[in-house]
mmCIF file of C-alpha atoms in Angstrom:
data_model
loop_
_atom_site.group_PDB
_atom_site.id
_atom_site.type_symbol
_atom_site.label_atom_id
_atom_site.label_comp_id
_atom_site.label_asym_id
_atom_site.label_seq_id
_atom_site.Cartn_x
_atom_site.Cartn_y
_atom_site.Cartn_z
ATOM 1 C CA MET A 1 -25.451 -2.202 1.637
ATOM 2 C CA GLN A 2 -23.269 -4.929 2.797
ATOM 3 C CA THR A 3 -20.221 -6.482 1.175
ATOM 4 C CA ASN A 4 -18.718 -9.929 1.189
ATOM 5 C CA LYS A 5 -15.039 -10.227 2.335
ATOM 6 C CA ALA A 6 -13.869 -12.443 -0.121
ATOM 7 C CA ALA A 7 -15.123 -10.262 -3.071
ATOM 8 C CA LEU A 8 -13.605 -6.980 -1.404
ATOM 9 C CA ARG A 9 -10.281 -9.021 -0.843
ATOM 10 C CA ARG A 10 -10.088 -10.062 -4.568
ATOM 11 C CA ALA A 11 -10.613 -6.389 -5.892
ATOM 12 C CA ALA A 12 -8.346 -4.918 -3.517
ATOM 13 C CA LEU A 13 -5.535 -7.304 -4.034
ATOM 14 C CA ALA A 14 -5.810 -6.646 -7.928
ATOM 15 C CA ARG A 15 -5.870 -2.841 -7.330
ATOM 16 C CA ARG A 16 -2.932 -2.878 -5.148
ATOM 17 C CA GLN A 17 -0.832 -5.053 -7.332
ATOM 18 C CA ALA A 18 -1.506 -2.685 -10.350
ATOM 19 C CA LEU A 19 0.332 0.030 -8.380
ATOM 20 C CA MET A 20 3.924 1.094 -9.360
ATOM 21 C CA PRO A 21 6.569 0.790 -6.758
ATOM 22 C CA ALA A 22 7.048 4.595 -6.771
ATOM 23 C CA GLU A 23 3.339 4.930 -6.090
ATOM 24 C CA VAL A 24 3.545 2.460 -3.077
ATOM 25 C CA ALA A 25 6.580 4.579 -1.798
ATOM 26 C CA GLN A 26 4.853 7.745 -2.077
ATOM 27 C CA ARG A 27 1.741 6.762 -0.505
ATOM 28 C CA SER A 28 3.569 5.062 2.327
ATOM 29 C CA GLN A 29 5.362 8.268 3.110
ATOM 30 C CA GLN A 30 1.868 9.914 3.092
ATOM 31 C CA LEU A 31 0.693 7.256 5.811
ATOM 32 C CA ALA A 32 3.722 7.998 7.810
ATOM 33 C CA GLY A 33 3.097 11.663 7.932
ATOM 34 C CA GLN A 34 -0.463 11.126 9.031
ATOM 35 C CA LEU A 35 0.495 8.755 11.922
ATOM 36 C CA PHE A 36 2.794 11.486 13.207
ATOM 37 C CA GLU A 37 0.249 14.093 12.572
ATOM 38 C CA TYR A 38 -2.686 12.566 14.147
ATOM 39 C CA PHE A 39 -1.411 10.192 16.942
ATOM 40 C CA PRO A 40 0.835 10.877 19.731
ATOM 41 C CA VAL A 41 3.516 8.384 18.830
ATOM 42 C CA ALA A 42 6.196 10.174 21.154
ATOM 43 C CA GLN A 43 4.046 9.395 24.068
ATOM 44 C CA TRP A 44 3.784 5.768 23.283
ATOM 45 C CA ARG A 45 6.153 3.153 25.045
ATOM 46 C CA TRP A 46 5.590 0.242 22.624
ATOM 47 C CA LEU A 47 4.364 0.326 18.829
ATOM 48 C CA HIS A 48 3.854 -2.623 17.105
ATOM 49 C CA VAL A 49 4.726 -2.547 13.289
ATOM 50 C CA PHE A 50 4.297 -5.023 10.469
ATOM 51 C CA LEU A 51 7.337 -5.270 8.110
ATOM 52 C CA PRO A 52 6.186 -5.041 4.457
ATOM 53 C CA LEU A 53 6.054 -7.724 1.733
ATOM 54 C CA ALA A 54 7.323 -5.519 -1.199
ATOM 55 C CA ARG A 55 6.321 -7.988 -4.100
ATOM 56 C CA LYS A 56 2.548 -7.622 -2.638
ATOM 57 C CA ASN A 57 2.874 -3.937 -2.571
ATOM 58 C CA GLU A 58 2.083 -3.793 0.985
ATOM 59 C CA PRO A 59 2.321 -0.263 2.802
ATOM 60 C CA ASP A 60 5.885 0.256 3.338
ATOM 61 C CA THR A 61 6.282 0.891 7.317
ATOM 62 C CA TRP A 62 9.981 1.608 6.895
ATOM 63 C CA PRO A 63 9.595 5.323 6.845
ATOM 64 C CA PHE A 64 7.652 5.192 10.188
ATOM 65 C CA ILE A 65 10.314 3.115 11.482
ATOM 66 C CA HIS A 66 13.423 5.189 10.259
ATOM 67 C CA ARG A 67 11.548 8.427 11.467
ATOM 68 C CA ILE A 68 11.096 6.919 14.937
ATOM 69 C CA TRP A 69 14.819 6.032 15.060
ATOM 70 C CA ALA A 70 16.146 9.378 13.431
ATOM 71 C CA GLU A 71 14.363 11.459 15.946
ATOM 72 C CA LYS A 72 15.361 9.408 18.959
ATOM 73 C CA LEU A 73 11.852 8.975 20.003
ATOM 74 C CA SER A 74 11.545 6.907 23.225
ATOM 75 C CA VAL A 75 8.688 4.694 21.601
ATOM 76 C CA ARG A 76 10.073 1.141 21.232
ATOM 77 C CA LEU A 77 9.359 -0.983 18.275
ATOM 78 C CA ALA A 78 8.420 -4.627 17.891
ATOM 79 C CA ALA A 79 7.485 -6.681 14.731
ATOM 80 C CA PRO A 80 5.854 -10.106 14.286
ATOM 81 C CA VAL A 81 6.946 -13.516 13.626
ATOM 82 C CA VAL A 82 4.674 -16.144 12.368
ATOM 83 C CA GLN A 83 5.165 -19.265 14.501
ATOM 84 C CA PRO A 84 5.382 -22.757 13.254
ATOM 85 C CA ASP A 85 1.709 -23.666 13.913
ATOM 86 C CA ASP A 86 0.915 -21.243 10.939
ATOM 87 C CA SER A 87 -1.757 -19.597 12.963
ATOM 88 C CA THR A 88 -0.010 -17.541 15.719
ATOM 89 C CA LEU A 89 2.200 -14.612 15.782
ATOM 90 C CA LYS A 90 4.999 -13.798 18.390
ATOM 91 C CA HIS A 91 6.470 -10.317 18.693
ATOM 92 C CA TYR A 92 10.156 -9.231 19.134
ATOM 93 C CA GLU A 93 11.957 -5.925 19.510
ATOM 94 C CA LEU A 94 13.089 -4.144 16.578
ATOM 95 C CA THR A 95 16.153 -1.991 16.861
ATOM 96 C CA PRO A 96 18.809 -0.458 14.161
ATOM 97 C CA ASP A 97 20.792 -3.342 15.123
ATOM 98 C CA THR A 98 18.155 -6.291 14.927
ATOM 99 C CA PRO A 99 19.041 -8.984 12.287
ATOM 100 C CA LEU A 100 16.150 -9.664 9.892
ATOM 101 C CA LEU A 101 15.416 -13.002 8.244
ATOM 102 C CA ALA A 102 12.895 -13.799 5.372
ATOM 103 C CA SER A 103 10.007 -16.025 6.342
ATOM 104 C CA ARG A 104 8.978 -18.794 3.925
ATOM 105 C CA TRP A 105 6.468 -16.389 2.553
ATOM 106 C CA GLY A 106 9.348 -13.669 1.958
ATOM 107 C CA ILE A 107 8.293 -11.531 5.020
ATOM 108 C CA PRO A 108 11.049 -9.974 6.868
ATOM 109 C CA GLU A 109 10.911 -11.104 10.415
ATOM 110 C CA PRO A 110 13.438 -10.090 13.567
ATOM 111 C CA LEU A 111 15.529 -12.736 14.648
ATOM 112 C CA ALA A 112 13.622 -14.480 17.460
ATOM 113 C CA SER A 113 15.139 -14.425 20.977
ATOM 114 C CA PRO A 114 13.556 -14.948 24.090
ATOM 115 C CA ALA A 115 15.353 -11.981 25.506
ATOM 116 C CA THR A 116 13.742 -9.673 22.795
ATOM 117 C CA GLU A 117 10.187 -11.049 23.102
ATOM 118 C CA VAL A 118 7.292 -8.517 23.706
ATOM 119 C CA ALA A 119 4.057 -9.628 25.104
ATOM 120 C CA PRO A 120 0.828 -8.187 23.355
ATOM 121 C CA ALA A 121 -0.187 -6.478 26.681
ATOM 122 C CA GLN A 122 2.792 -4.122 26.258
ATOM 123 C CA PHE A 123 1.600 -2.507 23.132
ATOM 124 C CA ASP A 124 0.074 1.115 23.169
ATOM 125 C CA ALA A 125 -0.516 0.983 19.610
ATOM 126 C CA VAL A 126 -0.706 -1.760 16.498
ATOM 127 C CA LEU A 127 -0.103 -0.891 12.919
ATOM 128 C CA VAL A 128 -2.407 -3.318 11.118
ATOM 129 C CA PRO A 129 -2.176 -4.302 7.516
ATOM 130 C CA LEU A 130 -5.309 -4.683 5.519
ATOM 131 C CA LEU A 131 -6.895 -4.713 2.277
ATOM 132 C CA ALA A 132 -10.256 -2.930 3.000
ATOM 133 C CA CYS A 133 -12.440 -2.052 5.887
ATOM 134 C CA ASP A 134 -15.842 -0.894 6.614
ATOM 135 C CA ARG A 135 -17.255 2.191 8.392
ATOM 136 C CA GLN A 136 -17.297 0.026 11.736
ATOM 137 C CA GLY A 137 -13.644 -0.518 11.595
ATOM 138 C CA GLN A 138 -13.948 -4.075 10.716
ATOM 139 C CA ARG A 139 -11.183 -5.080 8.238
ATOM 140 C CA VAL A 140 -10.416 -7.338 5.409
ATOM 141 C CA GLY A 141 -6.927 -8.847 5.562
ATOM 142 C CA TYR A 142 -5.441 -12.068 3.762
ATOM 143 C CA GLY A 143 -8.130 -14.254 5.602
ATOM 144 C CA GLY A 144 -5.661 -16.225 7.925
ATOM 145 C CA GLY A 145 -6.941 -14.590 11.235
ATOM 146 C CA PHE A 146 -3.316 -13.850 12.535
ATOM 147 C CA TYR A 147 -4.041 -10.235 13.476
ATOM 148 C CA ASP A 148 -7.464 -10.921 14.960
ATOM 149 C CA ARG A 149 -5.929 -13.455 17.344
ATOM 150 C CA PHE A 150 -3.357 -11.046 18.201
ATOM 151 C CA LEU A 151 -5.389 -8.041 18.662
ATOM 152 C CA ALA A 152 -7.693 -9.949 21.110
ATOM 153 C CA GLU A 153 -4.658 -10.454 23.375
ATOM 154 C CA CYS A 154 -3.885 -6.764 23.546
ATOM 155 C CA ARG A 155 -4.824 -4.150 26.290
ATOM 156 C CA PRO A 156 -8.286 -2.799 25.982
ATOM 157 C CA ASP A 157 -6.798 0.829 25.652
ATOM 158 C CA ALA A 158 -4.483 -0.103 22.868
ATOM 159 C CA LEU A 159 -4.819 1.828 19.574
ATOM 160 C CA PHE A 160 -5.332 -0.395 16.439
ATOM 161 C CA ILE A 161 -4.543 1.507 13.358
ATOM 162 C CA GLY A 162 -4.905 0.189 10.037
ATOM 163 C CA LEU A 163 -2.781 0.937 6.881
ATOM 164 C CA SER A 164 -3.752 0.769 3.170
ATOM 165 C CA VAL A 165 -2.030 2.342 0.365
ATOM 166 C CA LEU A 166 -5.293 2.165 -1.674
ATOM 167 C CA ASN A 167 -7.274 5.540 -1.959
ATOM 168 C CA ASN A 168 -10.753 4.203 -1.341
ATOM 169 C CA GLU A 169 -13.264 4.854 1.401
ATOM 170 C CA PRO A 170 -14.346 2.152 3.807
ATOM 171 C CA VAL A 171 -17.306 0.362 2.508
ATOM 172 C CA ALA A 172 -20.828 0.709 4.433
ATOM 173 C CA ALA A 173 -20.722 -2.632 6.238
ATOM 174 C CA LEU A 174 -18.917 -6.183 5.842
ATOM 175 C CA ALA A 175 -21.766 -8.775 5.306
ATOM 176 C CA ASP A 176 -19.618 -11.675 7.069
ATOM 177 C CA VAL A 177 -17.940 -10.175 10.140
ATOM 178 C CA LEU A 178 -17.242 -13.028 12.782
ATOM 179 C CA PRO A 179 -17.562 -12.929 16.386
ATOM 180 C CA THR A 180 -13.576 -13.134 16.585
ATOM 181 C CA ASP A 181 -13.133 -10.337 14.451
ATOM 182 C CA VAL A 182 -11.520 -7.285 16.193
ATOM 183 C CA PRO A 183 -12.358 -4.000 14.840
ATOM 184 C CA LEU A 184 -9.851 -1.024 14.263
ATOM 185 C CA HIS A 185 -10.034 2.343 15.982
ATOM 186 C CA ALA A 186 -8.660 4.226 12.776
ATOM 187 C CA CYS A 187 -7.280 3.587 9.338
ATOM 188 C CA LEU A 188 -4.740 5.605 7.344
ATOM 189 C CA THR A 189 -5.345 5.784 3.612
ATOM 190 C CA PRO A 190 -3.668 8.412 1.051
ATOM 191 C CA GLY A 191 -7.132 9.987 0.976
ATOM 192 C CA GLY A 192 -7.242 10.799 4.621
ATOM 193 C CA VAL A 193 -7.560 9.204 8.227
ATOM 194 C CA TRP A 194 -10.587 7.499 9.132
ATOM 195 C CA ASN A 195 -11.639 7.310 12.849
ATOM 196 C CA PHE A 196 -14.006 4.681 14.095
ATOM 197 C CA ARG A 197 -14.161 5.539 17.579
#
């Protein structure tokens, strides 16, 4: 059975908004544990992470980031900055010393500087926010297409790993997948890791 993205988006947003902050924190820790258990994080050169919008109960990626820094892993981190055209992202290195500024949506973003910009082709793996996905790895986000445009610029061998704090299985199939939609290779949820490769 195929499911419509808009209906899935509405249902997932409502379920996620109903979570208590402590639940989001605990589930985000689970996701971090899964990433380090199932993927060769220490072997990557560059990992792209999104920084969470806490008021929307997005997965908290800070446990991932702080573990990489605490363990002094060689993998370098970058985070996105929404561009003035409101349709594209640029990516900047994230270090313990990087100043963060809130975007007009309240999303923390690294201070943009030409010296710290990272090209999409450099990423070995990308952590991707999502609300739901299907068994082919097609994802439902907020609907802006930011990540599909970004992922299309990445290398063919880069890993795209979705993160969800909702404990639900992928749906069988999305009814309205677009030719420009870029599928995930895996998705981490509190209930387990889904591998779509």
